[in-house]
mmCIF file of C-alpha atoms in Angstrom:
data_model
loop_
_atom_site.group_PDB
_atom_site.id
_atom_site.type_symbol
_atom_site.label_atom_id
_atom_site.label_comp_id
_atom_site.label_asym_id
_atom_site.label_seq_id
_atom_site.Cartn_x
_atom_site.Cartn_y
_atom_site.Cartn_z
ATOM 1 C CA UNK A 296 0.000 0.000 0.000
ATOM 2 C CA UNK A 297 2.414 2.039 0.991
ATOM 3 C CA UNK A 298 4.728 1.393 -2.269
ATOM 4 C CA UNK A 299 1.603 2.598 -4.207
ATOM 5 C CA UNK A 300 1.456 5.969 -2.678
ATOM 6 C CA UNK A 301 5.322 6.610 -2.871
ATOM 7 C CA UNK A 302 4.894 5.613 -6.506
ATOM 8 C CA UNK A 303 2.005 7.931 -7.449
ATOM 9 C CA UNK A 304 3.528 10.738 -5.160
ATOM 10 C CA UNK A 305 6.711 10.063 -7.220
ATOM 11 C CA UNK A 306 5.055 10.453 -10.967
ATOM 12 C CA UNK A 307 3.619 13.501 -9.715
ATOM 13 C CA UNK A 308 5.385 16.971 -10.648
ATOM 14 C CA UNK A 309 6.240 18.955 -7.505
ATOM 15 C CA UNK A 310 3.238 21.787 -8.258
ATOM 16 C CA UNK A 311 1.331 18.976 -7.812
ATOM 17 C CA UNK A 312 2.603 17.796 -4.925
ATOM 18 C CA UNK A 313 2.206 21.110 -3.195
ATOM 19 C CA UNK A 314 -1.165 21.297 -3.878
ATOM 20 C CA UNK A 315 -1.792 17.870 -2.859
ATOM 21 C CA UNK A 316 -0.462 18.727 0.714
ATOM 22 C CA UNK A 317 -2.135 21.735 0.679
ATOM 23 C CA UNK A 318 -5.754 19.640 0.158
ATOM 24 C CA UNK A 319 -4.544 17.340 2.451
ATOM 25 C CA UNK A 320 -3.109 19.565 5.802
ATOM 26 C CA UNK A 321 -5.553 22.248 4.680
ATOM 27 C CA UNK A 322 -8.658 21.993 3.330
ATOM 28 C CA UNK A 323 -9.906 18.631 5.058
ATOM 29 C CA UNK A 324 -9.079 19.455 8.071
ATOM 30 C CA UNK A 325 -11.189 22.852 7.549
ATOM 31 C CA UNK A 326 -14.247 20.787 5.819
ATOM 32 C CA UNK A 327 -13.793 18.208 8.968
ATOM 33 C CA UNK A 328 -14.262 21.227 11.136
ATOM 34 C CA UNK A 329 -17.203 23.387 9.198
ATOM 35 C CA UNK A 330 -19.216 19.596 8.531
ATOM 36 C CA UNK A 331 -18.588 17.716 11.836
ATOM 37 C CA UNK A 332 -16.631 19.958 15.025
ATOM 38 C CA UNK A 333 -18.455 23.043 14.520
ATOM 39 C CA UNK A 334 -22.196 21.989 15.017
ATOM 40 C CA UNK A 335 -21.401 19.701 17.286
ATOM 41 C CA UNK A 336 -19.849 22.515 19.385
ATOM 42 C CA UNK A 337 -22.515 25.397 18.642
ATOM 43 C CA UNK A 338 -25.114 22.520 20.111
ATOM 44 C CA UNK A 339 -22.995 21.887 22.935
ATOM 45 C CA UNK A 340 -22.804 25.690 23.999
ATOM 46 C CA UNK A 341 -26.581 25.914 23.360
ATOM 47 C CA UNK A 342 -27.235 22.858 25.141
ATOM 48 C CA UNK A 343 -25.236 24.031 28.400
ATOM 49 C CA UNK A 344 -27.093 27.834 28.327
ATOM 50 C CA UNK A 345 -30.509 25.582 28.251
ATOM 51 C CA UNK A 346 -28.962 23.290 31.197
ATOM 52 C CA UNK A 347 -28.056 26.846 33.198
ATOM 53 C CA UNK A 348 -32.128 28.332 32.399
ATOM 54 C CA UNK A 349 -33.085 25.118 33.916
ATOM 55 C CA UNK A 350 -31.311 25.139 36.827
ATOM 56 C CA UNK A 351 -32.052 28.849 37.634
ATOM 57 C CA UNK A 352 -35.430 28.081 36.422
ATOM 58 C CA UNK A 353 -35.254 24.832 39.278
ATOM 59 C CA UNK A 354 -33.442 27.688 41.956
ATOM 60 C CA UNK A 355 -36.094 29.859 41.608
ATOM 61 C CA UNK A 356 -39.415 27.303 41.827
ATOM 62 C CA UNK A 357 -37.441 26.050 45.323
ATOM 63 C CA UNK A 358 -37.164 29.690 46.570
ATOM 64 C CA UNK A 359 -40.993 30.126 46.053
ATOM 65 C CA UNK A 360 -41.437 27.048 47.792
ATOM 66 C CA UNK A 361 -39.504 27.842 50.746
ATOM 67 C CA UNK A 362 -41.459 31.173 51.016
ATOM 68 C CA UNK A 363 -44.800 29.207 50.849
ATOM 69 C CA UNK A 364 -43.457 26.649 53.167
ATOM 70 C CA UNK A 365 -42.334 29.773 55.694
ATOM 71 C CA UNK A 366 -46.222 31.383 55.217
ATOM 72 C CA UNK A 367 -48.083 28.215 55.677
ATOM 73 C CA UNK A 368 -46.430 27.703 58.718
ATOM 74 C CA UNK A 369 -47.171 30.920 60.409
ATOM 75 C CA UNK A 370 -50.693 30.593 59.345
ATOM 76 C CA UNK A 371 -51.093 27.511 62.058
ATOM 77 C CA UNK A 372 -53.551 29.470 64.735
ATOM 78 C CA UNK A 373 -56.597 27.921 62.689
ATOM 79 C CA UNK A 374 -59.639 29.329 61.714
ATOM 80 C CA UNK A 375 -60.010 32.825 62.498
ATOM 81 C CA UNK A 376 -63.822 34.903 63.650
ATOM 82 C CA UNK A 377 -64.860 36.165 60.676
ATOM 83 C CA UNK A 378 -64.608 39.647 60.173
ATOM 84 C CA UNK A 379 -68.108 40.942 58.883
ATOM 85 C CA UNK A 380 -69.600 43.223 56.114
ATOM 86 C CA UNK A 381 -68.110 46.099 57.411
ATOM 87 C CA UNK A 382 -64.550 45.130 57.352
ATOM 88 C CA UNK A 383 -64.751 43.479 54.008
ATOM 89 C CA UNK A 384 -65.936 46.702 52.339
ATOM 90 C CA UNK A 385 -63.172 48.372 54.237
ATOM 91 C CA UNK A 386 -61.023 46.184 52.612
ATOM 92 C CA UNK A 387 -62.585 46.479 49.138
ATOM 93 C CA UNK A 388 -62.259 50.458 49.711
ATOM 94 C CA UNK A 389 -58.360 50.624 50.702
ATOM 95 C CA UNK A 390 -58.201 48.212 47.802
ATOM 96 C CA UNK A 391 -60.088 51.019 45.746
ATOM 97 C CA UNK A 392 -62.562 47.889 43.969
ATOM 98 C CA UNK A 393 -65.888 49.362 46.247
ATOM 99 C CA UNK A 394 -66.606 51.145 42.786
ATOM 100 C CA UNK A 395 -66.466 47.982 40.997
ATOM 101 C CA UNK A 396 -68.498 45.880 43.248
ATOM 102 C CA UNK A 397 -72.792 46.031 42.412
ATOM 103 C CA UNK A 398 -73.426 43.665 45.366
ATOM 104 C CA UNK A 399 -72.194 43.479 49.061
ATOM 105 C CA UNK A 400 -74.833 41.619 51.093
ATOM 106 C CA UNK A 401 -74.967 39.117 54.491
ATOM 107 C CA UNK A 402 -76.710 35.589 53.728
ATOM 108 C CA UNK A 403 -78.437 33.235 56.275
ATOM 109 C CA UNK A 404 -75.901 31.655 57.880
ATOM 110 C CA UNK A 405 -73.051 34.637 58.575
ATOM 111 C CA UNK A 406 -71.790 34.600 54.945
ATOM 112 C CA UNK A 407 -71.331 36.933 51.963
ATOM 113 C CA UNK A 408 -72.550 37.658 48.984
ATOM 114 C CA UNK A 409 -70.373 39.700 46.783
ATOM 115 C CA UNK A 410 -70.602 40.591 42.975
ATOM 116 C CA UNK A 411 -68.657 42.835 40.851
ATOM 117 C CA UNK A 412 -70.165 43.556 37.119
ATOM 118 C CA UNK A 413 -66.698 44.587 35.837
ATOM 119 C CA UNK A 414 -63.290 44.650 37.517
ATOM 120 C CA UNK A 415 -59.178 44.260 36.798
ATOM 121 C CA UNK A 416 -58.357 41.191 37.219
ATOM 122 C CA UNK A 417 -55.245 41.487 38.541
ATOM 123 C CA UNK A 418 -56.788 43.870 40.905
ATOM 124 C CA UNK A 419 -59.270 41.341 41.722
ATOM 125 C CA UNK A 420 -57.073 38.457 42.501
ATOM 126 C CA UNK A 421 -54.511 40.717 44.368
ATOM 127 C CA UNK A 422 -57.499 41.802 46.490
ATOM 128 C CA UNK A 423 -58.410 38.013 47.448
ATOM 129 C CA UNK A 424 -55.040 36.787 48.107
ATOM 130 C CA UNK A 425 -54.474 40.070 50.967
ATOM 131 C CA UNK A 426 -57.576 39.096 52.997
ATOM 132 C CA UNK A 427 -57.042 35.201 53.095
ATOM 133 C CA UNK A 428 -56.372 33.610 55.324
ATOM 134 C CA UNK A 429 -56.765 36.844 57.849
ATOM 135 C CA UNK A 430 -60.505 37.209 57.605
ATOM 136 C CA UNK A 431 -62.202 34.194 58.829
ATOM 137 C CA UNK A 432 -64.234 33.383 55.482
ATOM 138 C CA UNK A 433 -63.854 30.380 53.077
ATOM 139 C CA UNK A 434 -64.691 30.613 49.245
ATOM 140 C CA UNK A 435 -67.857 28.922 48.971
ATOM 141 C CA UNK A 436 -68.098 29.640 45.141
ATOM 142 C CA UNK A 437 -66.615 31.641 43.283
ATOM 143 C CA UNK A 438 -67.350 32.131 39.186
ATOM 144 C CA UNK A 439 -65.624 34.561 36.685
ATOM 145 C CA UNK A 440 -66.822 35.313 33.229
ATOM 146 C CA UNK A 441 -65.244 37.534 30.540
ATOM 147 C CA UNK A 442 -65.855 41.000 30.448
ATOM 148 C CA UNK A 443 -65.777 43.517 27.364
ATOM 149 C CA UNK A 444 -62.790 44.737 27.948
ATOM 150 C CA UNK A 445 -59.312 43.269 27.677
ATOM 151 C CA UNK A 446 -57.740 41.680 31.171
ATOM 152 C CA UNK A 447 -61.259 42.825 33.106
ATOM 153 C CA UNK A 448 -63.873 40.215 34.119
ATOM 154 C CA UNK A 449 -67.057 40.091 35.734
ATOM 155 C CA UNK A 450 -67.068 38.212 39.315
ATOM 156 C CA UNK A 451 -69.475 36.731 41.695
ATOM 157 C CA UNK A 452 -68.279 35.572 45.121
ATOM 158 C CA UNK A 453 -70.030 33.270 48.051
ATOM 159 C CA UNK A 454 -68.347 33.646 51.642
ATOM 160 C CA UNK A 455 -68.933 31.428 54.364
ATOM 161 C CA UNK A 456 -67.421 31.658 57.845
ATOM 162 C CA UNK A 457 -64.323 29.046 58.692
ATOM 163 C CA UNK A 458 -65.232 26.287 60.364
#
């Protein structure tokens, strides 16, 4: 085999030998690199940036869940009195939803009727998640529909005391 290639590489005129060592040490080597190295590195890089999202993605979902952990716990004095009409519609006016709400009412039985014809929901659900657990009232049911306008709905709420 290897008499072969001395004899061809012998016949050959020395122009041609240079630019057989320049195909050879130069140009494979770059084709090896632009058909096989290089994507196989760009997908390496982009597969280690994906690995670091989901690991800070990971970090962060274990924070939250620390914090929730840490505000469950303190929340372990039970059911609390409920706190009445009045102090809900306090609550709805610091919030500045009384505008939005078209019913506020007791019901047989200590709870609350509440409806609102059109609110924010954002401002809505921000609203809810400062008075529970601190005012002594379960969701008894609780129904959203779609209002005209973009990111507003229109909400009905049922209270009933904690048992």
């Amino acid at each position: 085999m290897s008499a072969r290639l001395i004899d061809l590489l012998a016949r050959l005129a020395p122009r041609e030998r240079v630019l057989l060592a320049v195909l050879v040490l130069g140009v494979l080597p770059a084709a090896l690199w632009f058909a096989v190295l290089e994507p196989l590195a760009t997908r390496r890089v982009a597969a280690e940036a994906e690995l670091r999202e989901a690991r800070a993605l990971a970090g962060w979902v274990s924070a939250r869940a620390g914090e929730l952990a840490a505000l469950d716990q303190g929340d372990s004095t039970g059911p609390r009195a409920p706190v009445g009409l009045s102090a809900v519609e306090q609550s709805l006016i610091s919030a500045e939803l009384r505008g939005a709400v078209s019913e506020l009412s007791n019901r047989t039985g200590g709870g609350i009727e509440l409806r609102f014809e059109t609110v924010a929901f954002a401002d809505l659900m921000h609203w809810l998640s400062a008075q529970d657990p601190g005012w002594g009232y379960d969701i008894d049911a609780f129904r959203l529909r779609a209002a005209t306008a973009a990111g507003e709905v229109a909400a009905e709420l049922r209270l009933m005391p904690q048992d």
